[in-house]
Coordinates of C-alpha atoms in Angstrom, one line a residue:
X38 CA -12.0 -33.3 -166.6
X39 CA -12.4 -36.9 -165.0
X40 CA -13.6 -35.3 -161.7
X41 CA -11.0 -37.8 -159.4
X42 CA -7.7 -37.4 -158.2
X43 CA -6.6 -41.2 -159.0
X44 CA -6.2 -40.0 -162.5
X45 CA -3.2 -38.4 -162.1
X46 CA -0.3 -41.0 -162.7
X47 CA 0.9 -42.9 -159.7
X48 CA 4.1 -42.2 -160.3
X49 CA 4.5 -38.6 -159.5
X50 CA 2.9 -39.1 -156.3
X51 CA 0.7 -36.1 -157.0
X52 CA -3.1 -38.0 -156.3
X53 CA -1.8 -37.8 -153.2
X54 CA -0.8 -34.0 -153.1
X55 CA -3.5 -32.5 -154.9
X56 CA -3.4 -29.5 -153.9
X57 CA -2.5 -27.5 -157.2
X58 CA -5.2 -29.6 -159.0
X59 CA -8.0 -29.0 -156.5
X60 CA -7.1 -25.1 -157.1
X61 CA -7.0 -24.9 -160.8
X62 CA -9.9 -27.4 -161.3
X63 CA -12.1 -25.0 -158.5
X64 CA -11.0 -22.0 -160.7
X65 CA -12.0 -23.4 -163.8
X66 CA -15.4 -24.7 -162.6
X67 CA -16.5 -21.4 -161.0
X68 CA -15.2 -18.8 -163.4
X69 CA -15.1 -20.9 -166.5
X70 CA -11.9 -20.7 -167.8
X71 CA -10.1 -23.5 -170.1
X72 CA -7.4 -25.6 -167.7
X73 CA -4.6 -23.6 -169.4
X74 CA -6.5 -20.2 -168.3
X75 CA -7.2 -20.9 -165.2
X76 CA -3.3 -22.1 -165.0
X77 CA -1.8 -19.1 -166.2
X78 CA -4.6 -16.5 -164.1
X79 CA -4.0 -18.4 -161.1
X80 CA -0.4 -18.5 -160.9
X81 CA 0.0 -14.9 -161.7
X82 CA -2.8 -13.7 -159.1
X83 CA -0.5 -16.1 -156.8
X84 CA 2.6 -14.7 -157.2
X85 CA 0.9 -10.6 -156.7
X86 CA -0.2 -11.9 -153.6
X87 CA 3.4 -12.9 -153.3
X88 CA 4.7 -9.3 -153.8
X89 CA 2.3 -8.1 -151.4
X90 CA 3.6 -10.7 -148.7
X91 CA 7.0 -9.2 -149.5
X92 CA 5.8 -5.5 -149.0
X93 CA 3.5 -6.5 -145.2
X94 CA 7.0 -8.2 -144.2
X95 CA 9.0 -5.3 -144.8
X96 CA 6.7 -2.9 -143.4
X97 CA 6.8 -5.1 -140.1
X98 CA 10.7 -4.9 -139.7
X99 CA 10.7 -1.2 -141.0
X100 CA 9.0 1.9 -140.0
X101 CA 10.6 3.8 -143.2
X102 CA 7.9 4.1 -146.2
X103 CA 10.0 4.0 -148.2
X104 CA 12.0 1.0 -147.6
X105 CA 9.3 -1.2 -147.9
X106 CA 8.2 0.3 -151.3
X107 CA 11.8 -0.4 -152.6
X108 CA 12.2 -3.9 -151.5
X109 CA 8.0 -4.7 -152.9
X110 CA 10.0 -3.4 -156.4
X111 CA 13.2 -5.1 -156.2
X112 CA 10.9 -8.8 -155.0
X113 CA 9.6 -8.5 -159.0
X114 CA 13.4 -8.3 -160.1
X115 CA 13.6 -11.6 -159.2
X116 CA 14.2 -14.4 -161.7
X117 CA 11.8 -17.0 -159.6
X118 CA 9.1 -14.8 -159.2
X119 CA 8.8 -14.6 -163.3
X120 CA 9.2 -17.8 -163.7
X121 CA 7.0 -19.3 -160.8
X122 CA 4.2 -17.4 -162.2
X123 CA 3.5 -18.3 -165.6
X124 CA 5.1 -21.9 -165.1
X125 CA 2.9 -22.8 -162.3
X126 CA 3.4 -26.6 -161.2
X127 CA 3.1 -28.1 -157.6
X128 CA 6.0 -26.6 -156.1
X129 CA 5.2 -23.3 -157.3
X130 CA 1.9 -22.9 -155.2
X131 CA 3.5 -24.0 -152.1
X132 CA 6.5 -21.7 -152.3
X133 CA 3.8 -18.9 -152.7
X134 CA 2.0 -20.3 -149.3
X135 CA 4.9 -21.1 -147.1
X136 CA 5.6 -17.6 -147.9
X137 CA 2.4 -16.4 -146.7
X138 CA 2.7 -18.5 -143.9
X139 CA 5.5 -17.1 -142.1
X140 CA 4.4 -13.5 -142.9
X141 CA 1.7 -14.5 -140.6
X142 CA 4.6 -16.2 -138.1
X143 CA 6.2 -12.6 -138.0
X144 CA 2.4 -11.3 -137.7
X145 CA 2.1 -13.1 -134.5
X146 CA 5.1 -11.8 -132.8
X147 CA 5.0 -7.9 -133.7
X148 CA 0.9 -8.0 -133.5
X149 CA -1.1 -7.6 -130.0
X150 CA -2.7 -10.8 -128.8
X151 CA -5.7 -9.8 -129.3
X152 CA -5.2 -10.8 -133.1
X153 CA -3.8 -14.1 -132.9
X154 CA -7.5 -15.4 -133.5
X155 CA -7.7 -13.5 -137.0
X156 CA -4.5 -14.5 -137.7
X157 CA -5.4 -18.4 -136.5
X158 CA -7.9 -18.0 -138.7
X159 CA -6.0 -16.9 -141.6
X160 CA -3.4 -19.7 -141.4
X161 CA -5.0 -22.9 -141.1
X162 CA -6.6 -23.2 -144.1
X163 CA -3.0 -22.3 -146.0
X164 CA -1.5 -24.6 -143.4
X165 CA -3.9 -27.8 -144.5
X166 CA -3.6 -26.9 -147.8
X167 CA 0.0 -27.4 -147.8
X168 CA 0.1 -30.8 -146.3
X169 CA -1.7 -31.8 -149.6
X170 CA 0.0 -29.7 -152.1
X171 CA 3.8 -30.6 -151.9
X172 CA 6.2 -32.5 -150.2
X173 CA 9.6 -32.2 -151.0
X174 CA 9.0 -28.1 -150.2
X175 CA 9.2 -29.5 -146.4
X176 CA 12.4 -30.3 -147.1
X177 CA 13.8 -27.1 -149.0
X178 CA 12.6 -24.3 -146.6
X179 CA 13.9 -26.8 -143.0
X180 CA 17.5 -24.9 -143.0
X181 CA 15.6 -21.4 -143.7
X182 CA 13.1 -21.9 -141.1
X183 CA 16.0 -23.1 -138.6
X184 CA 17.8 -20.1 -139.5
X185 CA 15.0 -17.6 -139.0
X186 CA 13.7 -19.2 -135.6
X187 CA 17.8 -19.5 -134.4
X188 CA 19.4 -16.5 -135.5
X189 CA 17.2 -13.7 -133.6
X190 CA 17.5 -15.9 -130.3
X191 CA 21.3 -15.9 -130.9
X192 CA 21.1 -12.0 -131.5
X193 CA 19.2 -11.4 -128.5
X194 CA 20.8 -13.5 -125.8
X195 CA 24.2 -13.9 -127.0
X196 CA 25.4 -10.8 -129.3
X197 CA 23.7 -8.4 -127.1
X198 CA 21.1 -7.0 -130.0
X199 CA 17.7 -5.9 -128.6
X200 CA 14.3 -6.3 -130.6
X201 CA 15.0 -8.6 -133.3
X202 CA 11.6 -10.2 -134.0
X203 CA 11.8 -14.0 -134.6
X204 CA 8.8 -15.5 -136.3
X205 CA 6.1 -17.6 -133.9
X206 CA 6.8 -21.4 -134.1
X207 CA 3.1 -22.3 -134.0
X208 CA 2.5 -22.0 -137.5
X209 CA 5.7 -23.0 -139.0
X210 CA 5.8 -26.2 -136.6
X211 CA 2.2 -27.0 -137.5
X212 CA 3.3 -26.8 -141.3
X213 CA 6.3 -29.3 -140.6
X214 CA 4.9 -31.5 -138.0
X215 CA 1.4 -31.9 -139.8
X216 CA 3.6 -32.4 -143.0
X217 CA 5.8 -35.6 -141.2
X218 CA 2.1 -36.9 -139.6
X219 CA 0.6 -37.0 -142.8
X220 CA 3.6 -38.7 -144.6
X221 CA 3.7 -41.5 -141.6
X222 CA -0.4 -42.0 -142.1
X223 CA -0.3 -42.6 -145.1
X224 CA 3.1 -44.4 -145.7
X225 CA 4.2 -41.6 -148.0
X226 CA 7.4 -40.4 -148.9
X227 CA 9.2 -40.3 -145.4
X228 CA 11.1 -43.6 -146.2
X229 CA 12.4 -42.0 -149.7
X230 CA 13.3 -39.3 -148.5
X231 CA 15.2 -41.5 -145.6
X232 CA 17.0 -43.3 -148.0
X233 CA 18.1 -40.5 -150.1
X234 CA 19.7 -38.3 -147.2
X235 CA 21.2 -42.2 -146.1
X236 CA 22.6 -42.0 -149.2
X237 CA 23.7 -38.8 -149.2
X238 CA 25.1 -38.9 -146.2
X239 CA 27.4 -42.1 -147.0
X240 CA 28.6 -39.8 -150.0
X241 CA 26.8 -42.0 -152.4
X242 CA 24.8 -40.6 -155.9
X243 CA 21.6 -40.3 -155.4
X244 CA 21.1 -40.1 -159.2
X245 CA 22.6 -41.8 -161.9
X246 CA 25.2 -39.3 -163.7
X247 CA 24.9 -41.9 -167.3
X248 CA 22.6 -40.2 -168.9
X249 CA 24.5 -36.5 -169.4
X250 CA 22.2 -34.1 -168.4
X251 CA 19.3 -32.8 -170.0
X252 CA 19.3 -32.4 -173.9
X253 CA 20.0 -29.2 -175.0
X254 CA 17.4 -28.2 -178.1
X255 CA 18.9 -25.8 -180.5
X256 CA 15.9 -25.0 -182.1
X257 CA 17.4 -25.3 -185.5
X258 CA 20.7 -23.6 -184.6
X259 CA 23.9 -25.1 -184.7
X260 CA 25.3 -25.4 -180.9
X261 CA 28.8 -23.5 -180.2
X262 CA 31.2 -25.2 -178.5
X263 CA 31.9 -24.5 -175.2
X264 CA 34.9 -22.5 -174.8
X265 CA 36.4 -19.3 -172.8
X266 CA 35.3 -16.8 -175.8
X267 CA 31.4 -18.4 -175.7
X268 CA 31.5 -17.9 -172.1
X269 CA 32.9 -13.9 -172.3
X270 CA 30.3 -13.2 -175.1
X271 CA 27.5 -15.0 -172.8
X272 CA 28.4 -12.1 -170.2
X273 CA 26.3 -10.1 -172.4
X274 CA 23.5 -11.9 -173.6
X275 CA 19.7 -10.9 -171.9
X276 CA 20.5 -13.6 -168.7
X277 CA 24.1 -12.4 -168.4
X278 CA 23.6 -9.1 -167.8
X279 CA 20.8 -9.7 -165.6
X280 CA 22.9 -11.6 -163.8
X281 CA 25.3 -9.2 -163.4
X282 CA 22.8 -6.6 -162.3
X283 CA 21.6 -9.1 -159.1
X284 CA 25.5 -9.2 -158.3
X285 CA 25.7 -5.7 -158.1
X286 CA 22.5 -5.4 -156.1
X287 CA 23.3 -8.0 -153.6
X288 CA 27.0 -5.8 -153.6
X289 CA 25.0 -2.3 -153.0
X290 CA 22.4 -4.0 -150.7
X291 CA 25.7 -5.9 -148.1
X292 CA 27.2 -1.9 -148.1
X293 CA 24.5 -0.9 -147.3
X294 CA 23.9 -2.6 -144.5
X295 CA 27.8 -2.5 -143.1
X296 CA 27.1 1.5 -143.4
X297 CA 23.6 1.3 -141.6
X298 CA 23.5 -2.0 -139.3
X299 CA 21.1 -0.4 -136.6
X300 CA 18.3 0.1 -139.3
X301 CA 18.1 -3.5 -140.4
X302 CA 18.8 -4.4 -136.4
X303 CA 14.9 -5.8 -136.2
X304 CA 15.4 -7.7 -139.1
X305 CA 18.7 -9.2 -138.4
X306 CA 16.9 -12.7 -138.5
X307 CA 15.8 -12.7 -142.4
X308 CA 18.3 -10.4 -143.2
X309 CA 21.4 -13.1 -142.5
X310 CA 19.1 -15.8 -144.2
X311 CA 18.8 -13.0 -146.9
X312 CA 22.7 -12.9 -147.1
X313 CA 23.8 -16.6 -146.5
X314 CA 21.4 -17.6 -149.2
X315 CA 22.0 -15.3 -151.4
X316 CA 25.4 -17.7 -152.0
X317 CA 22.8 -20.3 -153.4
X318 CA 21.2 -17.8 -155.6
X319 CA 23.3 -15.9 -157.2
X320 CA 24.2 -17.5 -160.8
X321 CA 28.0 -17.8 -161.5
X322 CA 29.8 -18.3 -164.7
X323 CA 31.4 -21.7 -163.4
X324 CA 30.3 -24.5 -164.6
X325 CA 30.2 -27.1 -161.3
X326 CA 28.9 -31.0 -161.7
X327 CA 26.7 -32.3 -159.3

């Protein structure tokens, strides 16, 4: 509406990642929509494109139809993908690019040479949008790209596998590296985020633990307290027993690939990123602090 990034607050450091409000503001000029529509359209448009990254991925590891058809399927399952599409902040658009972006890494390994110009193409614009969209997403996806890029060279030269594709470092490192140069030009975040791994590293809070937490809101309903029989009965609720059914999914999926290792040989790389992370993921009834 004020037709400048320096209207968004200084504080959130977001006039100088504008990359989510350059989109939504471009959508709502051209097609019209209210800021909420062009929001909501966006985000979900996004996060389809999202789904079809998931399905071009799979059909690079696999030659099986199938496979790929069942893992485009199970990527909507997913509690992020739900949520990252109708809730659609900063960090949501550049989870869906760096996505993109190292479909088109694997692109340029399986592909003929021939294509890395359409594929060049294809990535830079994502590439510079992403130095301008988030920055803390750098930071998130560092130990899953070191995974993806390390794991297939281990698999290949020192576990004796054959063919497992690794993704090409071109556009990852220009994603990081442009990412760091940016930060350094313009004097932006690099020495917070210094300090807070400093900190980290010393085994010092980064954040204060005084305040509690978030408040819960009711909503006009009287809060239970917490105790083993609330916890059994939450089991059972809507997000329990979606929980449980990504436990017994990630169960069926690691048989499943004990009983049939040599299929998911070429996509042993993702696959152990798949597996390790999947620790992260998966919600438990524990509650841990910190």
């Amino acid at each position: 509406s004020t037709g400048t990034w320096q209207s968004l607050p200084k504080s959130t450091l977001y006039q100088y990642f504008p990359g989510l409000q350059t989109l939504l503001g471009s959508v709502s000029f051209f097609a019209g929509f209210s800021s909420y529509d062009a929001l909501v359209v966006t985000g979900i448009i996004t996060y389809l494109i999202v789904l079809c990254s998931a399905y071009l991925l799979a059909r690079l590891f696999f030659s099986d139809r199938i496979l790929p058809l069942c893992i485009l399927f199970s990527t909507t399952a997913l509690g992020p993908i739900h949520r990252y599409s109708v809730y659609f902040y900063p960090q949501a658009v550049a989870v869906a690019l760096v996505l993109i972006v190292i479909l088109i890494a694997y692109r340029y390994s399986v592909l003929e040479k021939a294509s890395y110009g359409v594929h060049t193409v294809l990535a830079l614009p994502i590439i510079i949008a992403l130095w301008f969209t988030h920055h803390f997403t750098v930071v998130l996806f560092a130990p899953i790209l070191i995974g993806l890029i390390i794991f297939p060279v281990l698999a290949n030269h020192v576990f004796g596998f054959k063919g497992v594709v690794r993704p090409q470092l071109l556009p990852l490192s220009a994603w990081v590296g442009g990412s760091v140069v940016y930060w350094s030009l313009g004097n932006l975040f690099l020495g917070t985020l210094i300090y807070a791994l400093t900190r980290v590293a010393s085994f010092t809070q980064v954040t204060s633990d005084t305040s509690g937490g978030d408040p819960v809101k009711a909503l006009g309903r009287s809060l239970p307290e917490p105790s083993v029989t609330e916890a059994v009965i939450s089991l059972f609720s809507a997000s329990g027993l979606y929980n449980i059914l990504l436990v017994c999914m990630l169960s069926l999926g690691l048989v499943l690939l004990f009983r049939n290792a040599s299929l998911y040989q070429r996509a042993a790389g993702i696959v152990t990123i798949g597996v390790f992370g999947s620790v992260f993921m998966i919600r438990i009834p524990v509650d841990i602090h910190g």
